[in-house]
Amino acid sequence: MPGTVRPLAALSLLAACALALTACGSSGSSGGSGGDSASPAASGTALAGQTITLYSGQHEQTVKALTDDFTKRTGIKVELRSGDEAELANQILQEGDASPADVFYAENPPALTVLGDKGLLAKVAPDTLKSVPANDSSGKGDWVGVSARTSAFLAATGKGADTAPPASVLDLAKPEWKGRLGIAPSETDFAPVVTQVLKAKGEDAAKQWLKGLKDNAKVYDSNETLSAAINSGEVEGGVVDHYYFYRMRDEKGAAETHATLHYFPKGDPGSLVDVSGAAVLKHGKHQAAAQAFLGYLASAPAQTVIANSASYEYPLVDGVKGKPELPALDGIGTVADPAQLGDGKQALALLQDAGLLQ
């Protein structure tokens, strides 16, 4: 996340567009790219001096390091507009063909799927798609996976949630967790967990699970505030992406970190491994330069920047290793199929119906 608080209205607005698929943007075909599409190899002197506009919902410091390195290597400048991915996706939907964005870099697949379903995304250059595992990118070829993270349970060290953590994310709806739990349902990475519960247990069970969470949990407006509440002992635990623990530890120092990370068993809906992805906007004015940027994101140099950054995400390119303190990704979870995550509209509707989103 870019590190800013997510207003509930941001997800609700995107949900409205996703649920209705109304005229929030153009409805052209998603096949093919507009303008002068080119392979990532086209990032040489012919494109130097061009400026692409990047709408990014990812970690701002890491993205700034990536764009600086990209410009240094290619001569292509990047105008970076960082913000909440739901707000940025909604902005692109409203702007349609007139959007100044050349590239959209999202934290979660559903925001990209919404844009792809409206025909706003170009096809990614084949060589770029080949750089990362096929399951980590769009099956339609209109966005490429860049990095990954996993959901986990963060517990206050020494509390019951730490000494006896939940065996499943589903357990958190049980009465014994009442008053002990915190959740941040307005975070855009919470809806994919809901989708995983839907996929595993069905709609009725997902509704009951969300009802249990609402009964049991104190609601926080971001994963940062939830993590801080767990660290202070205000609540015993909650579901966050793994990197919130490491970022908090870096900020506070080991001596002031009073939280422990627990991973749900592999195969549990809570062991969701989610990917961040990037796409070229179909009607962007700098198609070749935008494709070059996606090619860079899927290259070893960019993946090394990600791996060494303070965002603590997992790189996707073979041969690039994440930070040594991170457990092997394939041992703690399974990458969620972007097609099954879809546009997230069902999960968002259930969250609204449960009273967890306005």
Tab-separated table of C-alpha atoms in Angstrom, residues 36-214:
chain	number	residue	atom	x	y	z
A	36	ASP	CA	2.855	2.294	-31.455
A	37	SER	CA	3.039	-0.913	-29.392
A	38	ALA	CA	6.524	-2.306	-29.052
A	39	SER	CA	8.498	-4.924	-27.187
A	40	PRO	CA	10.475	-4.005	-24.061
A	41	ALA	CA	13.562	-3.923	-26.275
A	42	ALA	CA	12.243	-0.664	-27.718
A	43	SER	CA	13.454	1.166	-24.613
A	44	GLY	CA	16.640	2.421	-26.247
A	45	THR	CA	17.564	5.818	-27.585
A	46	ALA	CA	14.501	6.039	-29.835
A	47	LEU	CA	12.294	6.428	-26.745
A	48	ALA	CA	14.687	8.459	-24.597
A	49	GLY	CA	13.221	11.792	-23.590
A	50	GLN	CA	9.602	10.599	-23.661
A	51	THR	CA	7.554	10.916	-20.461
A	52	ILE	CA	5.000	8.328	-19.394
A	53	THR	CA	2.379	8.886	-16.709
A	54	LEU	CA	2.148	6.139	-14.097
A	55	TYR	CA	-0.889	5.752	-11.832
A	56	SER	CA	0.407	3.649	-8.943
A	57	GLY	CA	-1.385	2.105	-5.975
A	58	GLN	CA	1.790	0.395	-4.808
A	59	HIS	CA	4.368	1.341	-2.159
A	60	GLU	CA	5.426	4.842	-3.117
A	61	GLN	CA	9.066	4.629	-1.983
A	62	THR	CA	9.656	1.374	-3.842
A	63	VAL	CA	7.910	2.628	-6.977
A	64	LYS	CA	10.006	5.808	-6.865
A	65	ALA	CA	13.160	3.690	-6.718
A	66	LEU	CA	11.892	1.663	-9.681
A	67	THR	CA	11.009	4.676	-11.813
A	68	ASP	CA	14.343	6.361	-11.057
A	69	ASP	CA	16.229	3.223	-12.082
A	70	PHE	CA	14.104	2.833	-15.209
A	71	THR	CA	14.787	6.429	-16.272
A	72	LYS	CA	18.500	6.002	-15.635
A	73	ARG	CA	18.577	2.886	-17.811
A	74	THR	CA	16.336	4.063	-20.656
A	75	GLY	CA	16.119	7.849	-20.663
A	76	ILE	CA	12.332	7.551	-20.430
A	77	LYS	CA	10.933	9.811	-17.729
A	78	VAL	CA	8.050	8.820	-15.466
A	79	GLU	CA	5.458	11.161	-13.995
A	80	LEU	CA	4.349	9.283	-10.882
A	81	ARG	CA	0.882	9.716	-9.436
A	82	SER	CA	0.558	7.608	-6.276
A	83	GLY	CA	-2.631	6.937	-4.361
A	84	ASP	CA	-5.164	4.358	-3.297
A	85	GLU	CA	-5.578	1.757	-6.040
A	86	ALA	CA	-9.371	1.817	-5.806
A	87	GLU	CA	-9.472	5.590	-6.207
A	88	LEU	CA	-7.013	5.476	-9.108
A	89	ALA	CA	-8.908	2.697	-10.886
A	90	ASN	CA	-12.127	4.623	-10.454
A	91	GLN	CA	-10.422	7.751	-11.813
A	92	ILE	CA	-9.320	5.841	-14.920
A	93	LEU	CA	-12.849	4.486	-15.353
A	94	GLN	CA	-14.214	8.009	-15.222
A	95	GLU	CA	-11.529	9.402	-17.528
A	96	GLY	CA	-11.959	6.591	-20.063
A	97	ASP	CA	-10.167	7.185	-23.370
A	98	ALA	CA	-9.113	10.640	-22.171
A	99	SER	CA	-7.088	9.364	-19.224
A	100	PRO	CA	-3.516	10.742	-19.136
A	101	ALA	CA	-2.354	7.454	-17.596
A	102	ASP	CA	-0.025	5.327	-19.698
A	103	VAL	CA	0.488	2.618	-17.046
A	104	PHE	CA	-1.570	1.445	-14.065
A	105	TYR	CA	0.320	-0.370	-11.301
A	106	ALA	CA	-2.073	-2.015	-8.842
A	107	GLU	CA	-1.643	-3.833	-5.584
A	108	ASN	CA	-4.330	-6.444	-6.293
A	109	PRO	CA	-5.723	-8.110	-9.435
A	110	PRO	CA	-9.394	-7.045	-9.039
A	111	ALA	CA	-8.616	-3.380	-9.747
A	112	LEU	CA	-6.896	-4.429	-12.976
A	113	THR	CA	-9.720	-6.802	-13.882
A	114	VAL	CA	-12.283	-3.995	-13.601
A	115	LEU	CA	-10.309	-1.945	-16.123
A	116	GLY	CA	-9.722	-4.918	-18.386
A	117	ASP	CA	-13.426	-5.739	-18.452
A	118	LYS	CA	-14.095	-2.203	-19.660
A	119	GLY	CA	-11.640	-2.631	-22.546
A	120	LEU	CA	-9.188	-0.056	-21.219
A	121	LEU	CA	-6.060	-2.232	-21.135
A	122	ALA	CA	-3.665	-3.059	-23.969
A	123	LYS	CA	-2.130	-6.489	-24.466
A	124	VAL	CA	1.217	-6.891	-22.720
A	125	ALA	CA	4.232	-7.655	-24.926
A	126	PRO	CA	4.691	-11.477	-25.064
A	127	ASP	CA	8.339	-11.337	-23.952
A	128	THR	CA	7.287	-9.459	-20.824
A	129	LEU	CA	4.634	-12.027	-19.962
A	130	LYS	CA	7.172	-14.826	-20.390
A	131	SER	CA	9.414	-13.276	-17.750
A	132	VAL	CA	7.146	-14.262	-14.837
A	133	PRO	CA	5.135	-17.431	-14.096
A	134	ALA	CA	1.964	-17.532	-16.175
A	135	ASN	CA	-0.248	-17.973	-13.098
A	136	ASP	CA	0.968	-14.630	-11.749
A	137	SER	CA	-0.409	-12.587	-14.661
A	138	SER	CA	-3.726	-12.049	-16.389
A	139	GLY	CA	-4.956	-15.034	-18.351
A	140	LYS	CA	-6.078	-12.556	-21.027
A	141	GLY	CA	-2.585	-11.120	-21.316
A	142	ASP	CA	-3.604	-7.564	-20.430
A	143	TRP	CA	-1.490	-7.172	-17.273
A	144	VAL	CA	1.696	-8.698	-15.920
A	145	GLY	CA	2.458	-9.796	-12.368
A	146	VAL	CA	5.233	-7.847	-10.654
A	147	SER	CA	5.470	-8.980	-7.015
A	148	ALA	CA	3.645	-11.089	-4.429
A	149	ARG	CA	2.585	-11.087	-0.793
A	150	THR	CA	0.675	-13.425	1.501
A	151	SER	CA	-2.017	-12.929	4.068
A	152	ALA	CA	-1.077	-13.846	7.621
A	153	PHE	CA	-2.241	-13.516	11.214
A	154	LEU	CA	-0.466	-10.895	13.292
A	155	ALA	CA	-0.739	-11.519	17.040
A	156	ALA	CA	0.238	-9.542	20.133
A	157	THR	CA	3.260	-11.380	21.502
A	158	GLY	CA	2.455	-13.534	24.512
A	159	LYS	CA	-1.312	-13.075	24.273
A	160	GLY	CA	-3.651	-15.986	23.666
A	161	ALA	CA	-3.783	-15.196	19.958
A	162	ASP	CA	-0.027	-15.725	19.848
A	163	THR	CA	0.256	-18.832	22.034
A	164	ALA	CA	-2.782	-20.435	20.365
A	165	PRO	CA	-3.196	-18.766	16.958
A	166	PRO	CA	-6.199	-19.650	14.775
A	167	ALA	CA	-5.858	-22.871	12.807
A	168	SER	CA	-7.889	-21.294	10.001
A	169	VAL	CA	-9.011	-17.812	9.044
A	170	LEU	CA	-12.523	-19.239	9.338
A	171	ASP	CA	-12.014	-19.729	13.077
A	172	LEU	CA	-11.984	-15.969	13.605
A	173	ALA	CA	-15.775	-15.907	13.291
A	174	LYS	CA	-16.155	-18.224	16.301
A	175	PRO	CA	-17.473	-16.800	19.596
A	176	GLU	CA	-14.167	-17.322	21.414
A	177	TRP	CA	-12.633	-14.488	19.349
A	178	LYS	CA	-15.217	-11.911	20.414
A	179	GLY	CA	-13.518	-8.747	21.641
A	180	ARG	CA	-10.033	-10.058	20.824
A	181	LEU	CA	-9.862	-9.382	17.107
A	182	GLY	CA	-9.219	-6.415	14.825
A	183	ILE	CA	-9.957	-6.143	11.090
A	184	ALA	CA	-9.420	-3.543	8.361
A	185	PRO	CA	-12.204	-4.357	5.862
A	186	SER	CA	-11.753	-1.172	3.825
A	187	GLU	CA	-8.277	-2.278	2.734
A	188	THR	CA	-8.331	-3.444	-0.877
A	189	ASP	CA	-6.356	-6.564	0.064
A	190	PHE	CA	-9.075	-7.764	2.456
A	191	ALA	CA	-11.656	-8.355	-0.293
A	192	PRO	CA	-9.519	-11.093	-1.957
A	193	VAL	CA	-9.535	-13.007	1.356
A	194	VAL	CA	-13.333	-12.785	1.309
A	195	THR	CA	-13.271	-14.087	-2.264
A	196	GLN	CA	-11.145	-17.053	-1.153
A	197	VAL	CA	-13.702	-17.881	1.554
A	198	LEU	CA	-16.459	-17.610	-1.042
A	199	LYS	CA	-14.603	-19.948	-3.371
A	200	ALA	CA	-13.856	-22.482	-0.651
A	201	LYS	CA	-17.120	-22.493	1.318
A	202	GLY	CA	-19.840	-20.820	-0.748
A	203	GLU	CA	-21.857	-17.642	-0.363
A	204	ASP	CA	-23.945	-18.615	2.666
A	205	ALA	CA	-20.875	-19.638	4.636
A	206	ALA	CA	-19.070	-16.453	3.596
A	207	LYS	CA	-22.001	-14.363	4.835
A	208	GLN	CA	-21.964	-16.161	8.194
A	209	TRP	CA	-18.200	-15.718	8.443
A	210	LEU	CA	-18.456	-11.988	7.838
A	211	LYS	CA	-21.287	-11.747	10.366
A	212	GLY	CA	-19.039	-13.447	12.909
A	213	LEU	CA	-16.184	-11.063	12.127
A	214	LYS	CA	-18.465	-8.070	12.573
